[in-house]
């Protein structure tokens, strides 16, 4: 099979663009996520999804991630859970962490990966912004922490 130099340049350019998409998807392939460690994925979820100054809120978000990890309906890795489409903040795996909350998130991620859990979260696998309440019969609220309401679904 013979490829023209133009075709090879296009393929090379496409590969460069695809691999620079950090956390994005191209033609169904995820780029960037494989470069992140489980700790980095967890700390990013905690950083972007909670009040960055609240260790309690970060611990609660980390507990939700681990609760999902232990459920066969969710991906089998922390990065898979955090990177699941429409589940966590947009850009959670690619945005820059720009303040001191990243240090706290790293510390809290270490604790969660070592087995720490927020007892108030219980078995909750879901949360949304605090101050909102939905009257659905299949939701049981268990905790408010770090600017979020945590709930179990029946």
Tab-separated table of N, CA and C in Angstrom:
chain	number	residue	atom	x	y	z
A	1	UNK	N	0.848	-1.166	0.000
A	1	UNK	CA	0.000	0.000	0.000
A	1	UNK	C	0.898	1.234	0.000
A	2	UNK	N	0.576	2.209	-0.830
A	2	UNK	CA	1.388	3.418	-0.967
A	2	UNK	C	0.604	4.634	-0.483
A	3	UNK	N	1.213	5.436	0.384
A	3	UNK	CA	0.597	6.659	0.882
A	3	UNK	C	1.353	7.855	0.344
A	4	UNK	N	0.626	8.842	-0.096
A	4	UNK	CA	1.279	10.069	-0.560
A	4	UNK	C	1.821	10.827	0.652
A	5	UNK	N	2.762	11.708	0.419
A	5	UNK	CA	3.313	12.490	1.529
A	5	UNK	C	2.247	13.399	2.122
A	6	UNK	N	1.294	13.855	1.312
A	6	UNK	CA	0.190	14.673	1.834
A	6	UNK	C	-0.668	13.861	2.802
A	7	UNK	N	-0.953	12.634	2.451
A	7	UNK	CA	-1.774	11.770	3.308
A	7	UNK	C	-1.056	11.486	4.623
A	8	UNK	N	0.246	11.227	4.554
A	8	UNK	CA	1.018	10.975	5.766
A	8	UNK	C	1.064	12.215	6.650
A	9	UNK	N	1.200	13.386	6.066
A	9	UNK	CA	1.195	14.626	6.837
A	9	UNK	C	-0.148	14.838	7.516
A	10	UNK	N	-1.230	14.517	6.828
A	10	UNK	CA	-2.570	14.655	7.419
A	10	UNK	C	-2.735	13.725	8.621
A	11	UNK	N	-2.291	12.488	8.462
A	11	UNK	CA	-2.392	11.524	9.557
A	11	UNK	C	-1.537	11.983	10.738
A	12	UNK	N	-0.341	12.451	10.475
A	12	UNK	CA	0.533	12.925	11.550
A	12	UNK	C	-0.078	14.133	12.250
A	13	UNK	N	-0.622	15.067	11.486
A	13	UNK	CA	-1.261	16.253	12.080
A	13	UNK	C	-2.459	15.846	12.921
A	14	UNK	N	-3.236	14.912	12.420
A	14	UNK	CA	-4.411	14.428	13.152
A	14	UNK	C	-3.990	13.771	14.466
A	15	UNK	N	-2.909	13.014	14.434
A	15	UNK	CA	-2.424	12.360	15.658
A	15	UNK	C	-1.959	13.391	16.674
A	16	UNK	N	-1.266	14.427	16.227
A	16	UNK	CA	-0.797	15.479	17.131
A	16	UNK	C	-1.982	16.193	17.768
A	17	UNK	N	-2.962	16.555	16.944
A	17	UNK	CA	-4.153	17.239	17.467
A	17	UNK	C	-4.886	16.340	18.456
A	18	UNK	N	-5.067	15.102	18.102
A	18	UNK	CA	-5.823	14.188	18.965
A	18	UNK	C	-5.149	13.992	20.317
A	19	UNK	N	-3.829	13.873	20.303
A	19	UNK	CA	-3.150	13.634	21.579
A	19	UNK	C	-3.007	14.893	22.416
A	20	UNK	N	-3.252	16.047	21.838
A	20	UNK	CA	-3.165	17.287	22.603
A	20	UNK	C	-4.509	17.706	23.180
A	21	UNK	N	-5.501	16.885	23.024
A	21	UNK	CA	-6.839	17.241	23.474
A	21	UNK	C	-7.073	16.980	24.942
A	22	UNK	N	-6.085	16.621	25.714
A	22	UNK	CA	-6.147	16.418	27.154
A	22	UNK	C	-7.515	16.196	27.758
A	23	UNK	N	-7.958	14.970	27.882
A	23	UNK	CA	-9.225	14.673	28.523
A	23	UNK	C	-10.395	14.699	27.566
A	24	UNK	N	-10.146	14.942	26.289
A	24	UNK	CA	-11.230	15.025	25.325
A	24	UNK	C	-11.354	13.723	24.559
A	25	UNK	N	-12.383	13.652	23.773
A	25	UNK	CA	-12.624	12.468	22.982
A	25	UNK	C	-12.494	12.829	21.506
A	26	UNK	N	-11.900	11.943	20.735
A	26	UNK	CA	-11.771	12.137	19.305
A	26	UNK	C	-12.057	10.801	18.647
A	27	UNK	N	-13.028	10.771	17.776
A	27	UNK	CA	-13.430	9.557	17.074
A	27	UNK	C	-13.680	8.414	18.054
A	28	UNK	N	-14.268	8.731	19.195
A	28	UNK	CA	-14.619	7.701	20.168
A	28	UNK	C	-13.492	7.265	21.074
A	29	UNK	N	-12.303	7.837	20.888
A	29	UNK	CA	-11.161	7.468	21.719
A	29	UNK	C	-10.915	8.556	22.741
A	30	UNK	N	-10.651	8.181	23.971
A	30	UNK	CA	-10.368	9.168	25.010
A	30	UNK	C	-8.877	9.447	25.051
A	31	UNK	N	-8.544	10.727	25.016
A	31	UNK	CA	-7.155	11.148	25.089
A	31	UNK	C	-6.977	11.951	26.358
A	32	UNK	N	-5.862	11.822	26.991
A	32	UNK	CA	-5.569	12.598	28.185
A	32	UNK	C	-5.919	11.854	29.452
A	33	UNK	N	-7.043	11.151	29.491
A	33	UNK	CA	-7.473	10.488	30.707
A	33	UNK	C	-6.477	9.401	31.111
A	34	UNK	N	-5.916	8.692	30.139
A	34	UNK	CA	-4.990	7.614	30.458
A	34	UNK	C	-3.718	8.161	31.103
A	35	UNK	N	-3.453	9.445	30.925
A	35	UNK	CA	-2.249	10.040	31.490
A	35	UNK	C	-2.437	10.410	32.954
A	36	UNK	N	-3.662	10.477	33.429
A	36	UNK	CA	-3.932	10.871	34.805
A	36	UNK	C	-3.938	9.652	35.716
A	37	UNK	N	-3.406	9.820	36.918
A	37	UNK	CA	-3.446	8.741	37.904
A	37	UNK	C	-4.819	8.729	38.569
A	38	UNK	N	-5.111	7.656	39.272
A	38	UNK	CA	-6.372	7.563	40.011
A	38	UNK	C	-6.478	8.723	41.012
A	39	UNK	N	-5.362	9.045	41.663
A	39	UNK	CA	-5.359	10.158	42.625
A	39	UNK	C	-5.698	11.471	41.927
A	40	UNK	N	-5.088	11.718	40.769
A	40	UNK	CA	-5.357	12.967	40.050
A	40	UNK	C	-6.821	13.071	39.641
A	41	UNK	N	-7.400	11.995	39.168
A	41	UNK	CA	-8.809	12.007	38.771
A	41	UNK	C	-9.702	12.280	39.981
A	42	UNK	N	-9.404	11.623	41.091
A	42	UNK	CA	-10.204	11.806	42.308
A	42	UNK	C	-10.069	13.231	42.829
A	43	UNK	N	-8.852	13.741	42.888
A	43	UNK	CA	-8.675	15.095	43.417
A	43	UNK	C	-9.332	16.129	42.517
A	44	UNK	N	-9.365	15.902	41.211
A	44	UNK	CA	-10.023	16.822	40.291
A	44	UNK	C	-11.532	16.819	40.521
A	45	UNK	N	-12.103	15.651	40.739
A	45	UNK	CA	-13.545	15.589	41.024
A	45	UNK	C	-13.850	16.354	42.304
A	46	UNK	N	-13.050	16.136	43.332
A	46	UNK	CA	-13.277	16.800	44.617
A	46	UNK	C	-13.056	18.309	44.500
A	47	UNK	N	-12.068	18.711	43.746
A	47	UNK	CA	-11.747	20.131	43.578
A	47	UNK	C	-12.870	20.870	42.841
A	48	UNK	N	-13.312	20.319	41.719
A	48	UNK	CA	-14.289	21.018	40.892
A	48	UNK	C	-15.733	20.845	41.364
A	49	UNK	N	-15.994	19.837	42.180
A	49	UNK	CA	-17.379	19.559	42.564
A	49	UNK	C	-17.738	20.008	43.972
A	50	UNK	N	-16.783	20.490	44.729
A	50	UNK	CA	-17.111	20.899	46.101
A	50	UNK	C	-16.611	22.305	46.361
A	51	UNK	N	-17.010	22.842	47.481
A	51	UNK	CA	-16.472	24.110	47.931
A	51	UNK	C	-14.995	23.863	48.199
A	52	UNK	N	-14.130	24.490	47.473
A	52	UNK	CA	-12.699	24.177	47.513
A	52	UNK	C	-12.044	24.384	48.861
A	53	UNK	N	-12.722	25.041	49.758
A	53	UNK	CA	-12.128	25.250	51.085
A	53	UNK	C	-12.695	24.285	52.117
A	54	UNK	N	-13.546	23.374	51.673
A	54	UNK	CA	-14.230	22.480	52.594
A	54	UNK	C	-13.709	21.052	52.473
A	55	UNK	N	-12.936	20.626	53.469
A	55	UNK	CA	-12.471	19.238	53.446
A	55	UNK	C	-13.656	18.291	53.579
A	56	UNK	N	-14.692	18.696	54.324
A	56	UNK	CA	-15.881	17.854	54.470
A	56	UNK	C	-16.565	17.645	53.113
A	57	UNK	N	-16.699	18.713	52.353
A	57	UNK	CA	-17.321	18.602	51.033
A	57	UNK	C	-16.505	17.749	50.085
A	58	UNK	N	-15.192	17.915	50.132
A	58	UNK	CA	-14.321	17.102	49.277
A	58	UNK	C	-14.397	15.633	49.659
A	59	UNK	N	-14.410	15.354	50.945
A	59	UNK	CA	-14.521	13.971	51.405
A	59	UNK	C	-15.851	13.369	50.953
A	60	UNK	N	-16.918	14.157	51.004
A	60	UNK	CA	-18.229	13.665	50.577
A	60	UNK	C	-18.234	13.334	49.082
A	61	UNK	N	-17.662	14.218	48.253
A	61	UNK	CA	-17.588	13.949	46.813
A	61	UNK	C	-16.725	12.719	46.561
A	62	UNK	N	-15.600	12.609	47.242
A	62	UNK	CA	-14.736	11.435	47.091
A	62	UNK	C	-15.440	10.153	47.482
A	63	UNK	N	-16.290	10.230	48.492
A	63	UNK	CA	-17.064	9.060	48.921
A	63	UNK	C	-18.042	8.639	47.839
A	64	UNK	N	-18.679	9.598	47.186
A	64	UNK	CA	-19.595	9.279	46.084
A	64	UNK	C	-18.840	8.574	44.957
A	65	UNK	N	-17.665	9.092	44.613
A	65	UNK	CA	-16.870	8.454	43.554
A	65	UNK	C	-16.567	7.005	43.928
A	66	UNK	N	-16.156	6.769	45.173
A	66	UNK	CA	-15.826	5.405	45.597
A	66	UNK	C	-17.073	4.530	45.675
A	67	UNK	N	-18.210	5.101	46.079
A	67	UNK	CA	-19.464	4.340	46.082
A	67	UNK	C	-19.809	3.882	44.671
A	68	UNK	N	-19.602	4.740	43.697
A	68	UNK	CA	-19.866	4.362	42.306
A	68	UNK	C	-18.873	3.313	41.828
A	69	UNK	N	-17.623	3.462	42.228
A	69	UNK	CA	-16.588	2.506	41.827
A	69	UNK	C	-16.941	1.091	42.285
A	70	UNK	N	-17.608	0.983	43.420
A	70	UNK	CA	-17.980	-0.321	43.964
A	70	UNK	C	-19.315	-0.842	43.450
A	71	UNK	N	-19.916	-0.153	42.484
A	71	UNK	CA	-21.202	-0.544	41.915
A	71	UNK	C	-20.965	-1.036	40.487
A	72	UNK	N	-21.433	-2.237	40.140
A	72	UNK	CA	-21.168	-2.783	38.798
A	72	UNK	C	-21.783	-1.967	37.657
A	73	UNK	N	-22.673	-1.032	37.959
A	73	UNK	CA	-23.282	-0.207	36.903
A	73	UNK	C	-22.352	0.906	36.427
A	74	UNK	N	-21.251	1.118	37.144
A	74	UNK	CA	-20.327	2.206	36.818
A	74	UNK	C	-18.990	1.648	36.369
A	75	UNK	N	-18.163	2.495	35.729
A	75	UNK	CA	-16.824	2.040	35.308
A	75	UNK	C	-16.010	1.491	36.475
A	76	UNK	N	-14.984	0.745	36.159
A	76	UNK	CA	-14.188	0.021	37.161
A	76	UNK	C	-12.924	0.750	37.599
A	77	UNK	N	-12.804	2.028	37.261
A	77	UNK	CA	-11.645	2.799	37.705
A	77	UNK	C	-12.121	4.175	38.162
A	78	UNK	N	-11.335	4.807	39.013
A	78	UNK	CA	-11.681	6.147	39.487
A	78	UNK	C	-11.763	7.099	38.296
A	79	UNK	N	-10.792	7.042	37.396
A	79	UNK	CA	-10.812	7.930	36.233
A	79	UNK	C	-12.001	7.632	35.327
A	80	UNK	N	-12.386	6.382	35.230
A	80	UNK	CA	-13.571	6.025	34.445
A	80	UNK	C	-14.836	6.610	35.039
A	81	UNK	N	-14.955	6.525	36.358
A	81	UNK	CA	-16.129	7.084	37.043
A	81	UNK	C	-16.161	8.601	36.873
A	82	UNK	N	-15.041	9.250	37.142
A	82	UNK	CA	-14.986	10.713	37.077
A	82	UNK	C	-15.159	11.210	35.642
A	83	UNK	N	-14.637	10.466	34.692
A	83	UNK	CA	-14.717	10.870	33.291
A	83	UNK	C	-15.995	10.478	32.586
A	84	UNK	N	-16.901	9.806	33.276
A	84	UNK	CA	-18.145	9.371	32.650
A	84	UNK	C	-18.946	10.584	32.185
A	85	UNK	N	-19.419	10.534	30.970
A	85	UNK	CA	-20.110	11.665	30.341
A	85	UNK	C	-21.307	12.145	31.159
A	86	UNK	N	-21.394	13.450	31.319
A	86	UNK	CA	-22.517	14.134	31.973
A	86	UNK	C	-22.725	13.764	33.437
A	87	UNK	N	-21.687	13.324	34.112
A	87	UNK	CA	-21.831	12.950	35.510
A	87	UNK	C	-21.148	13.932	36.458
A	88	UNK	N	-20.047	14.506	36.032
A	88	UNK	CA	-19.320	15.462	36.857
A	88	UNK	C	-19.137	16.746	36.061
A	89	UNK	N	-18.585	17.768	36.700
A	89	UNK	CA	-18.431	19.086	36.068
A	89	UNK	C	-17.738	18.960	34.717
A	90	UNK	N	-18.219	19.725	33.754
A	90	UNK	CA	-17.614	19.714	32.433
A	90	UNK	C	-16.156	20.147	32.542
A	91	UNK	N	-15.277	19.406	31.905
A	91	UNK	CA	-13.856	19.720	31.929
A	91	UNK	C	-13.144	19.269	33.188
A	92	UNK	N	-13.816	18.445	33.995
A	92	UNK	CA	-13.238	18.027	35.279
A	92	UNK	C	-11.857	17.401	35.113
A	93	UNK	N	-11.616	16.721	34.023
A	93	UNK	CA	-10.329	16.057	33.828
A	93	UNK	C	-9.332	16.891	33.026
A	94	UNK	N	-9.737	18.083	32.588
A	94	UNK	CA	-8.825	18.855	31.751
A	94	UNK	C	-8.620	20.308	32.186
A	95	UNK	N	-9.533	20.873	32.936
A	95	UNK	CA	-9.371	22.268	33.377
A	95	UNK	C	-8.192	22.386	34.341
A	96	UNK	N	-7.647	23.597	34.419
A	96	UNK	CA	-6.542	23.840	35.346
A	96	UNK	C	-7.085	24.089	36.749
A	97	UNK	N	-6.396	23.558	37.718
A	97	UNK	CA	-6.703	23.843	39.123
A	97	UNK	C	-5.804	24.998	39.517
A	98	UNK	N	-6.393	26.131	39.874
A	98	UNK	CA	-5.613	27.356	39.966
A	98	UNK	C	-5.451	27.941	41.358
A	99	UNK	N	-6.032	27.350	42.364
A	99	UNK	CA	-5.883	27.957	43.685
A	99	UNK	C	-5.429	26.928	44.713
A	100	UNK	N	-5.352	27.370	45.953
A	100	UNK	CA	-4.841	26.506	47.017
A	100	UNK	C	-5.755	25.319	47.299
A	101	UNK	N	-6.966	25.334	46.770
A	101	UNK	CA	-7.863	24.188	46.936
A	101	UNK	C	-7.275	22.912	46.359
A	102	UNK	N	-6.356	23.037	45.409
A	102	UNK	CA	-5.725	21.850	44.815
A	102	UNK	C	-4.879	21.104	45.848
A	103	UNK	N	-4.242	21.831	46.744
A	103	UNK	CA	-3.437	21.198	47.791
A	103	UNK	C	-4.352	20.400	48.721
A	104	UNK	N	-5.454	21.008	49.130
A	104	UNK	CA	-6.415	20.310	49.986
A	104	UNK	C	-7.006	19.114	49.254
A	105	UNK	N	-7.319	19.274	47.978
A	105	UNK	CA	-7.876	18.161	47.194
A	105	UNK	C	-6.888	16.996	47.129
A	106	UNK	N	-5.601	17.285	46.982
A	106	UNK	CA	-4.585	16.231	46.945
A	106	UNK	C	-4.526	15.496	48.285
A	107	UNK	N	-4.576	16.252	49.372
A	107	UNK	CA	-4.562	15.642	50.707
A	107	UNK	C	-5.803	14.780	50.922
A	108	UNK	N	-6.957	15.287	50.517
A	108	UNK	CA	-8.196	14.539	50.707
A	108	UNK	C	-8.243	13.306	49.802
A	109	UNK	N	-7.703	13.416	48.598
A	109	UNK	CA	-7.657	12.255	47.701
A	109	UNK	C	-6.817	11.143	48.314
A	110	UNK	N	-5.692	11.508	48.920
A	110	UNK	CA	-4.868	10.505	49.606
A	110	UNK	C	-5.682	9.800	50.690
A	111	UNK	N	-6.429	10.572	51.462
A	111	UNK	CA	-7.233	9.984	52.542
A	111	UNK	C	-8.309	9.044	52.000
A	112	UNK	N	-9.004	9.482	50.941
A	112	UNK	CA	-10.070	8.648	50.365
A	112	UNK	C	-9.477	7.360	49.790
A	113	UNK	N	-8.375	7.473	49.078
A	113	UNK	CA	-7.747	6.273	48.502
A	113	UNK	C	-7.215	5.342	49.581
A	114	UNK	N	-6.950	5.889	50.771
A	114	UNK	CA	-6.501	5.064	51.904
A	114	UNK	C	-7.682	4.495	52.697
A	115	UNK	N	-8.914	4.790	52.252
A	115	UNK	CA	-10.093	4.186	52.883
A	115	UNK	C	-11.007	5.136	53.630
A	116	UNK	N	-10.656	6.417	53.744
A	116	UNK	CA	-11.535	7.369	54.446
A	116	UNK	C	-12.829	7.572	53.659
A	117	UNK	N	-13.930	7.656	54.395
A	117	UNK	CA	-15.242	7.916	53.791
A	117	UNK	C	-15.995	8.884	54.688
A	118	UNK	N	-16.875	9.672	54.081
A	118	UNK	CA	-17.724	10.571	54.867
A	118	UNK	C	-18.898	9.731	55.367
A	119	UNK	N	-19.064	9.593	56.678
A	119	UNK	CA	-20.133	8.732	57.198
A	119	UNK	C	-21.528	9.223	56.832
A	120	UNK	N	-21.690	10.513	56.642
A	120	UNK	CA	-23.012	11.037	56.304
A	120	UNK	C	-23.462	10.704	54.897
A	121	UNK	N	-22.523	10.407	54.011
A	121	UNK	CA	-22.873	10.087	52.618
A	121	UNK	C	-23.546	8.717	52.536
A	122	UNK	N	-23.176	7.848	53.428
A	122	UNK	CA	-23.706	6.485	53.448
A	122	UNK	C	-23.490	5.824	52.093
A	123	UNK	N	-24.551	5.376	51.422
A	123	UNK	CA	-24.430	4.696	50.129
A	123	UNK	C	-24.770	5.597	48.953
A	124	UNK	N	-24.864	6.902	49.181
A	124	UNK	CA	-25.258	7.832	48.122
A	124	UNK	C	-24.267	7.789	46.956
A	125	UNK	N	-24.810	7.836	45.768
A	125	UNK	CA	-24.000	7.868	44.549
A	125	UNK	C	-24.292	9.114	43.723
A	126	UNK	N	-25.059	10.044	44.296
A	126	UNK	CA	-25.485	11.221	43.546
A	126	UNK	C	-25.445	12.459	44.418
A	127	UNK	N	-25.282	13.606	43.771
A	127	UNK	CA	-25.364	14.888	44.472
A	127	UNK	C	-25.675	15.970	43.453
A	128	UNK	N	-26.140	17.086	43.954
A	128	UNK	CA	-26.354	18.269	43.127
A	128	UNK	C	-26.145	19.494	44.002
A	129	UNK	N	-26.169	20.657	43.401
A	129	UNK	CA	-25.930	21.910	44.113
A	129	UNK	C	-26.892	22.074	45.278
A	130	UNK	N	-26.348	22.486	46.418
A	130	UNK	CA	-27.176	22.715	47.604
A	130	UNK	C	-28.176	23.831	47.317
A	131	UNK	N	-29.298	23.763	48.005
A	131	UNK	CA	-30.340	24.762	47.834
A	131	UNK	C	-31.433	24.315	46.888
A	132	UNK	N	-31.159	23.274	46.139
A	132	UNK	CA	-32.185	22.705	45.252
A	132	UNK	C	-32.755	21.468	45.924
A	133	UNK	N	-34.027	21.284	45.820
A	133	UNK	CA	-34.652	20.049	46.310
A	133	UNK	C	-35.643	19.583	45.268
A	134	UNK	N	-35.602	18.321	44.975
A	134	UNK	CA	-36.512	17.761	43.992
A	134	UNK	C	-37.485	16.824	44.689
A	135	UNK	N	-38.739	16.872	44.356
A	135	UNK	CA	-39.761	16.102	45.073
A	135	UNK	C	-39.971	14.677	44.549
A	136	UNK	N	-38.986	14.115	43.887
A	136	UNK	CA	-39.161	12.774	43.333
A	136	UNK	C	-39.206	11.729	44.442
A	137	UNK	N	-40.027	10.727	44.255
A	137	UNK	CA	-40.188	9.660	45.252
A	137	UNK	C	-38.971	8.749	45.341
A	138	UNK	N	-38.100	8.780	44.340
A	138	UNK	CA	-36.962	7.852	44.328
A	138	UNK	C	-35.679	8.479	44.869
A	139	UNK	N	-35.773	9.643	45.537
A	139	UNK	CA	-34.589	10.323	46.070
A	139	UNK	C	-34.693	10.442	47.584
A	140	UNK	N	-33.602	10.079	48.246
A	140	UNK	CA	-33.536	10.221	49.705
A	140	UNK	C	-32.281	11.026	50.033
A	141	UNK	N	-32.468	12.261	50.499
A	141	UNK	CA	-31.346	13.128	50.834
A	141	UNK	C	-30.709	12.683	52.144
A	142	UNK	N	-29.361	12.618	52.137
A	142	UNK	CA	-28.651	12.137	53.329
A	142	UNK	C	-27.697	13.160	53.930
A	143	UNK	N	-27.271	14.164	53.156
A	143	UNK	CA	-26.246	15.076	53.652
A	143	UNK	C	-26.175	16.336	52.797
A	144	UNK	N	-25.882	17.459	53.449
A	144	UNK	CA	-25.488	18.678	52.742
A	144	UNK	C	-24.076	19.018	53.210
A	145	UNK	N	-23.156	19.137	52.250
A	145	UNK	CA	-21.755	19.448	52.587
A	145	UNK	C	-21.056	20.042	51.375
A	146	UNK	N	-20.177	21.006	51.599
A	146	UNK	CA	-19.361	21.551	50.533
A	146	UNK	C	-20.151	22.144	49.383
A	147	UNK	N	-21.329	22.671	49.679
A	147	UNK	CA	-22.139	23.283	48.625
A	147	UNK	C	-22.956	22.305	47.820
A	148	UNK	N	-23.062	21.068	48.281
A	148	UNK	CA	-23.824	20.033	47.565
A	148	UNK	C	-24.815	19.329	48.484
A	149	UNK	N	-25.861	18.807	47.881
A	149	UNK	CA	-26.832	17.915	48.529
A	149	UNK	C	-26.554	16.514	48.009
A	150	UNK	N	-26.341	15.581	48.910
A	150	UNK	CA	-26.045	14.192	48.550
A	150	UNK	C	-27.292	13.352	48.782
A	151	UNK	N	-27.552	12.440	47.836
A	151	UNK	CA	-28.769	11.645	47.951
A	151	UNK	C	-28.599	10.245	47.382
A	152	UNK	N	-29.439	9.371	47.893
A	152	UNK	CA	-29.521	7.999	47.379
A	152	UNK	C	-30.732	7.925	46.480
A	153	UNK	N	-30.647	7.085	45.466
A	153	UNK	CA	-31.786	6.821	44.576
A	153	UNK	C	-32.298	5.415	44.856
A	154	UNK	N	-33.605	5.298	44.835
A	154	UNK	CA	-34.204	3.956	45.036
A	154	UNK	C	-34.519	3.315	43.719
